[in-house]
Short mmCIF file of C-alpha atoms in Angstrom, two decimals:
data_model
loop_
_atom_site.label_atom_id
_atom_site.label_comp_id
_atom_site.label_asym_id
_atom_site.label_seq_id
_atom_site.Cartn_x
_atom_site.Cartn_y
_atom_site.Cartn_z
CA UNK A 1 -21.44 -26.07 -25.28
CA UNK A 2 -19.22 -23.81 -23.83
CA UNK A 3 -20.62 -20.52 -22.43
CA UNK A 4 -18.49 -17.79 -20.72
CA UNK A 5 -19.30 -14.94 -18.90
CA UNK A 6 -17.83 -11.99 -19.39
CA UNK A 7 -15.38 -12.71 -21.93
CA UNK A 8 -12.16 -10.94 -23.28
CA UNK A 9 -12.44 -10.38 -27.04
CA UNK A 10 -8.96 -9.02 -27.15
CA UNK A 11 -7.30 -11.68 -28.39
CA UNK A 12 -10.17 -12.21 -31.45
CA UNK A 13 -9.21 -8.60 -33.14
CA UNK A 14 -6.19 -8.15 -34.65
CA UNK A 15 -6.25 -4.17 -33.20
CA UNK A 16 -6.12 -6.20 -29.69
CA UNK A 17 -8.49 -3.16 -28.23
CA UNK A 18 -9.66 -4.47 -24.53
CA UNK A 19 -13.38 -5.52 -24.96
CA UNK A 20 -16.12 -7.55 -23.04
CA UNK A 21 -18.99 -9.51 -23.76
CA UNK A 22 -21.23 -9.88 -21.23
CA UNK A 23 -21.60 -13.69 -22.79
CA UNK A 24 -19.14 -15.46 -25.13
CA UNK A 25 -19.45 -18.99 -27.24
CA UNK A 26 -17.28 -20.72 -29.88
CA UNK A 27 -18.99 -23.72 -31.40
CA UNK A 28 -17.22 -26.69 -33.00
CA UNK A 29 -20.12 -28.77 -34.06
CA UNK A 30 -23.14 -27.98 -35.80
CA UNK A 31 -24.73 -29.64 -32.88
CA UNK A 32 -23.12 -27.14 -29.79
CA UNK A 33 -24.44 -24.40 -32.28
CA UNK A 34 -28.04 -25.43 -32.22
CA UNK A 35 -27.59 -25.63 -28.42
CA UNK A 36 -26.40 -22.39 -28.30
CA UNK A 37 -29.11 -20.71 -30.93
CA UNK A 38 -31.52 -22.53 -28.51
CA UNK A 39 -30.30 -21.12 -25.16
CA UNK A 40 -29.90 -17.84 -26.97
CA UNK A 41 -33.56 -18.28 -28.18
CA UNK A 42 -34.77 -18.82 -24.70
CA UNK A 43 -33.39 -16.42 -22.73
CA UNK A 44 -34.14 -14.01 -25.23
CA UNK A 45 -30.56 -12.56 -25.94
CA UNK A 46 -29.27 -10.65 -28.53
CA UNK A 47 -26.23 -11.72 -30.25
CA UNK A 48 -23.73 -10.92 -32.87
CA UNK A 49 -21.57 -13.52 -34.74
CA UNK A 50 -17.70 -12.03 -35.43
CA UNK A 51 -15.65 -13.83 -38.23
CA UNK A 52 -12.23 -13.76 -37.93
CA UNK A 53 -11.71 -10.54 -36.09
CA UNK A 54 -9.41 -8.15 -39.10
CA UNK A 55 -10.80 -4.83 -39.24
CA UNK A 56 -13.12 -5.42 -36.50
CA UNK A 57 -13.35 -2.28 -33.78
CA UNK A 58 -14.66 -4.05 -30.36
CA UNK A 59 -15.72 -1.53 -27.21
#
């Protein structure tokens, strides 16, 4: 599982507005997902999940 820190989300909105997240993850097996939901779980962070990014306003 890939984690990174303080991410750019421009390039997942199509408005391309600058935007951070103080943690980012893409999963590609169901596997790196339950790793993340688990490392999200116990660290006790909040989290979002963002589709493909049309119509979505980051800041």
């Amino acid at each position: 599982m890939e984690l990174v820190k303080n991410a750019d989300l421009s390039k997942l909105s199509t408005l391309r507005v600058k935007a951070f997240a103080e943690f980012f993850s893409a999963p590609k097996t169901l596997e790196e997902l339950l790793e993340l939901f688990e490392h999200i779980k116990s660290k006790k962070l909040s989290w979002n999940i963002l589709g493909a990014g049309s119509n979505t306003l980051l800041s």
